[in-house]
PDB file of C-alpha atoms in Angstrom:
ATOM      1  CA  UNK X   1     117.517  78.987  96.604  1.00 76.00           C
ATOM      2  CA  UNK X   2     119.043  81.986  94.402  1.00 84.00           C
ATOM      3  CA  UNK X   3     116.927  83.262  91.608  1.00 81.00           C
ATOM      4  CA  UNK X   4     118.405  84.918  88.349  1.00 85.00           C
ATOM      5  CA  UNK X   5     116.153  87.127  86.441  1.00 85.00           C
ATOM      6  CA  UNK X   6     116.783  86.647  82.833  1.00 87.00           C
ATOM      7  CA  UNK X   7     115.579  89.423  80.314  1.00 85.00           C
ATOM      8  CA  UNK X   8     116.824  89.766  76.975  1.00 84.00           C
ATOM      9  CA  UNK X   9     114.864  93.183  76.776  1.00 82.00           C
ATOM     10  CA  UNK X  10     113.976  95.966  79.783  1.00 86.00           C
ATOM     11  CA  UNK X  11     109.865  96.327  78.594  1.00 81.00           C
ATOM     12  CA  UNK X  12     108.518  93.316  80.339  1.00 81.00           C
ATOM     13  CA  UNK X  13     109.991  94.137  83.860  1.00 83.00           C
ATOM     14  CA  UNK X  14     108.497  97.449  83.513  1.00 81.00           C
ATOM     15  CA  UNK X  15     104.981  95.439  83.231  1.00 77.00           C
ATOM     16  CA  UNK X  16     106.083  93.397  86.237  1.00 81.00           C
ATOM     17  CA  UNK X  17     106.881  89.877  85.058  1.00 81.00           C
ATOM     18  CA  UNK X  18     110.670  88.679  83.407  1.00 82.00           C
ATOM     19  CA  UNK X  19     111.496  86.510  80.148  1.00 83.00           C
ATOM     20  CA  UNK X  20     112.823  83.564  82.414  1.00 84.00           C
ATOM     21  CA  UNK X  21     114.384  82.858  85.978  1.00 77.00           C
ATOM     22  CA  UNK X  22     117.008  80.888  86.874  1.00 85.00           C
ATOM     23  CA  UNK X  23     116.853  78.788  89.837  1.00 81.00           C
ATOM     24  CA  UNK X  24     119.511  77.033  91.375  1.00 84.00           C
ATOM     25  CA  UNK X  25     120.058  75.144  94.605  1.00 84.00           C
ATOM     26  CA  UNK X  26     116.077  74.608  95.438  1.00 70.00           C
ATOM     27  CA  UNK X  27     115.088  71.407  96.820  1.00 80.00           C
ATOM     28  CA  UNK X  28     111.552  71.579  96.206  1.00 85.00           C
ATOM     29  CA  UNK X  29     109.281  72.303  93.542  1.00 90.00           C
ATOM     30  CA  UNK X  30     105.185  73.083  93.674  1.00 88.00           C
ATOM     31  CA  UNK X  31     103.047  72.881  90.747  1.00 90.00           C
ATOM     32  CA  UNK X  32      99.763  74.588  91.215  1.00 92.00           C
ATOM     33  CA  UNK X  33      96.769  73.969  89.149  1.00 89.00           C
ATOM     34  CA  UNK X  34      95.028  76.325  88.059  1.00 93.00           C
ATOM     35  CA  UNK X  35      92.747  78.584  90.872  1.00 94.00           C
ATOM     36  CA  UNK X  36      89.888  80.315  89.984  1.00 96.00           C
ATOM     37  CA  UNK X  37      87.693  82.827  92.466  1.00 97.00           C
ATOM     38  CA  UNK X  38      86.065  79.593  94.148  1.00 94.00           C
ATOM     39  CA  UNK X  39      85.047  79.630  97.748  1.00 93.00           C
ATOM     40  CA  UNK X  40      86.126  77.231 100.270  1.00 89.00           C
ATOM     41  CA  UNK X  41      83.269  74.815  99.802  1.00 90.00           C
ATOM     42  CA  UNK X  42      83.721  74.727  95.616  1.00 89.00           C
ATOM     43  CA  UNK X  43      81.580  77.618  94.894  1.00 94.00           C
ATOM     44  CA  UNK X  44      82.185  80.229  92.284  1.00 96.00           C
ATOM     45  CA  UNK X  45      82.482  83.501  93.735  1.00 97.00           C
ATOM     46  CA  UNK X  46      81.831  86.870  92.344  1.00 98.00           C
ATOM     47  CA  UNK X  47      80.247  86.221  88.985  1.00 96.00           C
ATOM     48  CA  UNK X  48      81.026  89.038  86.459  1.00 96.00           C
ATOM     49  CA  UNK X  49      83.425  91.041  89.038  1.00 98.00           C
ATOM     50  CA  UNK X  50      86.695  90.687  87.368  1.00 98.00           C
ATOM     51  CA  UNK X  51      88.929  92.426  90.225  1.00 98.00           C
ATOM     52  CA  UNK X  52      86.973  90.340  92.994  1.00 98.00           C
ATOM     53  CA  UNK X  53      87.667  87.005  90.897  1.00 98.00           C
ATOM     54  CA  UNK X  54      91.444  88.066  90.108  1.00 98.00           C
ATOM     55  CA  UNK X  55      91.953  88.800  94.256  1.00 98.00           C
ATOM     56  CA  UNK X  56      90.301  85.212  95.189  1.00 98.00           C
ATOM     57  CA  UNK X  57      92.695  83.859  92.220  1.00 98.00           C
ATOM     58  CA  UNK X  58      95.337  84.894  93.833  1.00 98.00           C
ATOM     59  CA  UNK X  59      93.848  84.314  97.532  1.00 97.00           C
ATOM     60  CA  UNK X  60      93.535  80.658  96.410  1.00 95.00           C
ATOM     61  CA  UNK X  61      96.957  80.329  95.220  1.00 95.00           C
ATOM     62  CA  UNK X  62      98.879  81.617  98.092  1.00 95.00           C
ATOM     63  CA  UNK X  63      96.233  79.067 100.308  1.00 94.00           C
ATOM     64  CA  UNK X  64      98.156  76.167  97.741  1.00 94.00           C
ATOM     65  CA  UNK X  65     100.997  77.836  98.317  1.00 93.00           C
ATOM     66  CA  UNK X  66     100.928  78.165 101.918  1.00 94.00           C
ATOM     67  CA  UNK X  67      99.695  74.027 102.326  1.00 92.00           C
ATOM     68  CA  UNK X  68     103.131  73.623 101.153  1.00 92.00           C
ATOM     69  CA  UNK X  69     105.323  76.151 103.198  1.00 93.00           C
ATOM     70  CA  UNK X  70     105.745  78.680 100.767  1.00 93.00           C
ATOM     71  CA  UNK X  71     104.193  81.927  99.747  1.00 97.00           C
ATOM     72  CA  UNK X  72     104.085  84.440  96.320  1.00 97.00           C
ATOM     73  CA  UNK X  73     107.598  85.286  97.292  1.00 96.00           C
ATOM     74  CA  UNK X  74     108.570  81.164  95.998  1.00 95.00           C
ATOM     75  CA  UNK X  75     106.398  81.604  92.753  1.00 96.00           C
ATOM     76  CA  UNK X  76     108.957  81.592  89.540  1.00 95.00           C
ATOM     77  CA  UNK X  77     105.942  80.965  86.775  1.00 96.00           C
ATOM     78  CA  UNK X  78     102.721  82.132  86.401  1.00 98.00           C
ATOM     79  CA  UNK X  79     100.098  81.270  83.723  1.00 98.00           C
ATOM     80  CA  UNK X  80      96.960  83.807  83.200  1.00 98.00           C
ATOM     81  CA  UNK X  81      93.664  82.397  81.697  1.00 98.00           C
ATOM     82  CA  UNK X  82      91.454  84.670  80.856  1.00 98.00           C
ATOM     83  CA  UNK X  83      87.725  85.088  79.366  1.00 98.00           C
ATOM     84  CA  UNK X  84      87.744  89.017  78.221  1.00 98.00           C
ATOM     85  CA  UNK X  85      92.043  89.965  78.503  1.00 98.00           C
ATOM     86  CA  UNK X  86      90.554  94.053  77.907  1.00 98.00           C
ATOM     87  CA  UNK X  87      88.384  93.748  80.777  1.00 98.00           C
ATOM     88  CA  UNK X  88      91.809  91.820  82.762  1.00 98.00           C
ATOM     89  CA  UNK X  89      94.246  94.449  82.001  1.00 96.00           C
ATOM     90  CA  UNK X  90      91.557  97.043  83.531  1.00 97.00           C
ATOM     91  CA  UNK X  91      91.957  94.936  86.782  1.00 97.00           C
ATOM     92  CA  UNK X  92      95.418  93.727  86.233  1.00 95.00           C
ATOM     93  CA  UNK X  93      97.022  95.931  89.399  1.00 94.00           C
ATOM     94  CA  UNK X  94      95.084  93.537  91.510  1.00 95.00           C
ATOM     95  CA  UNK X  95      97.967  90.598  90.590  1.00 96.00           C
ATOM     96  CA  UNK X  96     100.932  92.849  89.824  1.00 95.00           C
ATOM     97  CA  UNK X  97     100.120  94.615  93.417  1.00 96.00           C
ATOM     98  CA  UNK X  98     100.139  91.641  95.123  1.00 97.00           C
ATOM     99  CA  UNK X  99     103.396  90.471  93.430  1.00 96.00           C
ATOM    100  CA  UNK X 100     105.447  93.245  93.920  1.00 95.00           C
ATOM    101  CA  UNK X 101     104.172  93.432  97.576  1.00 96.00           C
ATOM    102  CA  UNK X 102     105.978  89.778  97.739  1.00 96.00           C
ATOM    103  CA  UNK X 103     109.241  90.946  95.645  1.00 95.00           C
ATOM    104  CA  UNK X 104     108.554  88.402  92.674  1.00 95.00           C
ATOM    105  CA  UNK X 105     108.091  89.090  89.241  1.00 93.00           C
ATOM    106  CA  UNK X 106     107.341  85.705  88.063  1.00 95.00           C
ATOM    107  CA  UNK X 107     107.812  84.582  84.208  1.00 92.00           C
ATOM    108  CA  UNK X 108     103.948  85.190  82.936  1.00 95.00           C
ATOM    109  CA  UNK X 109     101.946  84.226  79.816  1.00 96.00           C
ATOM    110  CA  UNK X 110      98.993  85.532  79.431  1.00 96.00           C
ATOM    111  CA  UNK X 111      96.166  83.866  77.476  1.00 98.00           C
ATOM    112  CA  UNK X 112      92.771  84.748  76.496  1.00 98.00           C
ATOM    113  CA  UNK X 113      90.544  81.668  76.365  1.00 98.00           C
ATOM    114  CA  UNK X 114      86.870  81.236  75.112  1.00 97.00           C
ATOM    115  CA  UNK X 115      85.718  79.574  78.250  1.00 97.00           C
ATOM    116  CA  UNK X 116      86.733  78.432  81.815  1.00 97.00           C
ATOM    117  CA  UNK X 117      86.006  74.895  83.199  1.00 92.00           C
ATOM    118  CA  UNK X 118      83.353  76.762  85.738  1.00 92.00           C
ATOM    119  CA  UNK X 119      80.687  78.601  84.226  1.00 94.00           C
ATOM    120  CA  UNK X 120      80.869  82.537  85.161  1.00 95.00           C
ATOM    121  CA  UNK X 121      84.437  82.311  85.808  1.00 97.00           C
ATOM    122  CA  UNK X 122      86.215  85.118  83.928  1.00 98.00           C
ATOM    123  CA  UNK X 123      90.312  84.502  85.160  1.00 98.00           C
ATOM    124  CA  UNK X 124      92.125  81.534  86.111  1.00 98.00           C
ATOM    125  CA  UNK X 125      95.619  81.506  87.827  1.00 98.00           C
ATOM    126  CA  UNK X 126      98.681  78.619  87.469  1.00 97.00           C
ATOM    127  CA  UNK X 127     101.967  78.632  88.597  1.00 95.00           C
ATOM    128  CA  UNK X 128     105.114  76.995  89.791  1.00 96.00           C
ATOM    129  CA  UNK X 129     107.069  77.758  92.994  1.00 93.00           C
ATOM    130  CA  UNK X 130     110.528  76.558  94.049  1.00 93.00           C
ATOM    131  CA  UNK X 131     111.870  76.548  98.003  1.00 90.00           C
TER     132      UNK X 131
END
């Protein structure tokens, strides 16, 4: 698989994430629904701790992506949902750490939302990954 980054302007890499990717000769293709800071069992997990639900966010996705052999180095999209985006971009080294830690700087949108399926739940993680 060969990725492109694709970024019309410089600000957005500086803030960890690119306008668009390329991808070319990948043969598979994960979509991951959204993952919130649930345990194991379905439970929600560290009610009004926004950097303990944003590191279980991203916890759960790499389990997803792991089911499927990949990890946050395969992840070309990512979609934030969040409750309170202040109170996120307080908290938002927790994801951008754990990207850059993988060497991915995934195309992003981040969108504040009045409510999350699951009561208490304050961010909400979606993505797509190509191997």
């Amino acid at each position: 698989m060969e990725r492109n980054a694709v970024n019309p302007v410089s600000w957005s890499v500086e803030m960890g994430f690119n306008q668009g990717e390329v991808v070319s000769g990948h043969s598979r293709t994960l979509y991951i629904s959204g993952q919130t800071a649930m345990s194991s069992e379905g439970k929600p997990e560290h009610d009004g701790d926004m950097a303990a639900q944003l590191a279980l966010s991203v916890d759960n996705v790499e389990a997803v992506l792991a089911e499927a052999g990949m990890s946050l180095s395969h992840l070309v999209r990512l979609n934030v949902y969040t409750t309170d985006v202040d109170l996120l971009f307080q908290h938002y080294g927790v994801l951008a750490g754990r990207l850059g830690a993988a060497g991915v700087a995934p195309a992003t949108t981040m969108l504040g939302v009045t409510r999350l399926a699951i009561p208490g739940q304050m961010v909400e993680l979606e993505g797509t990954a190509v191997a």
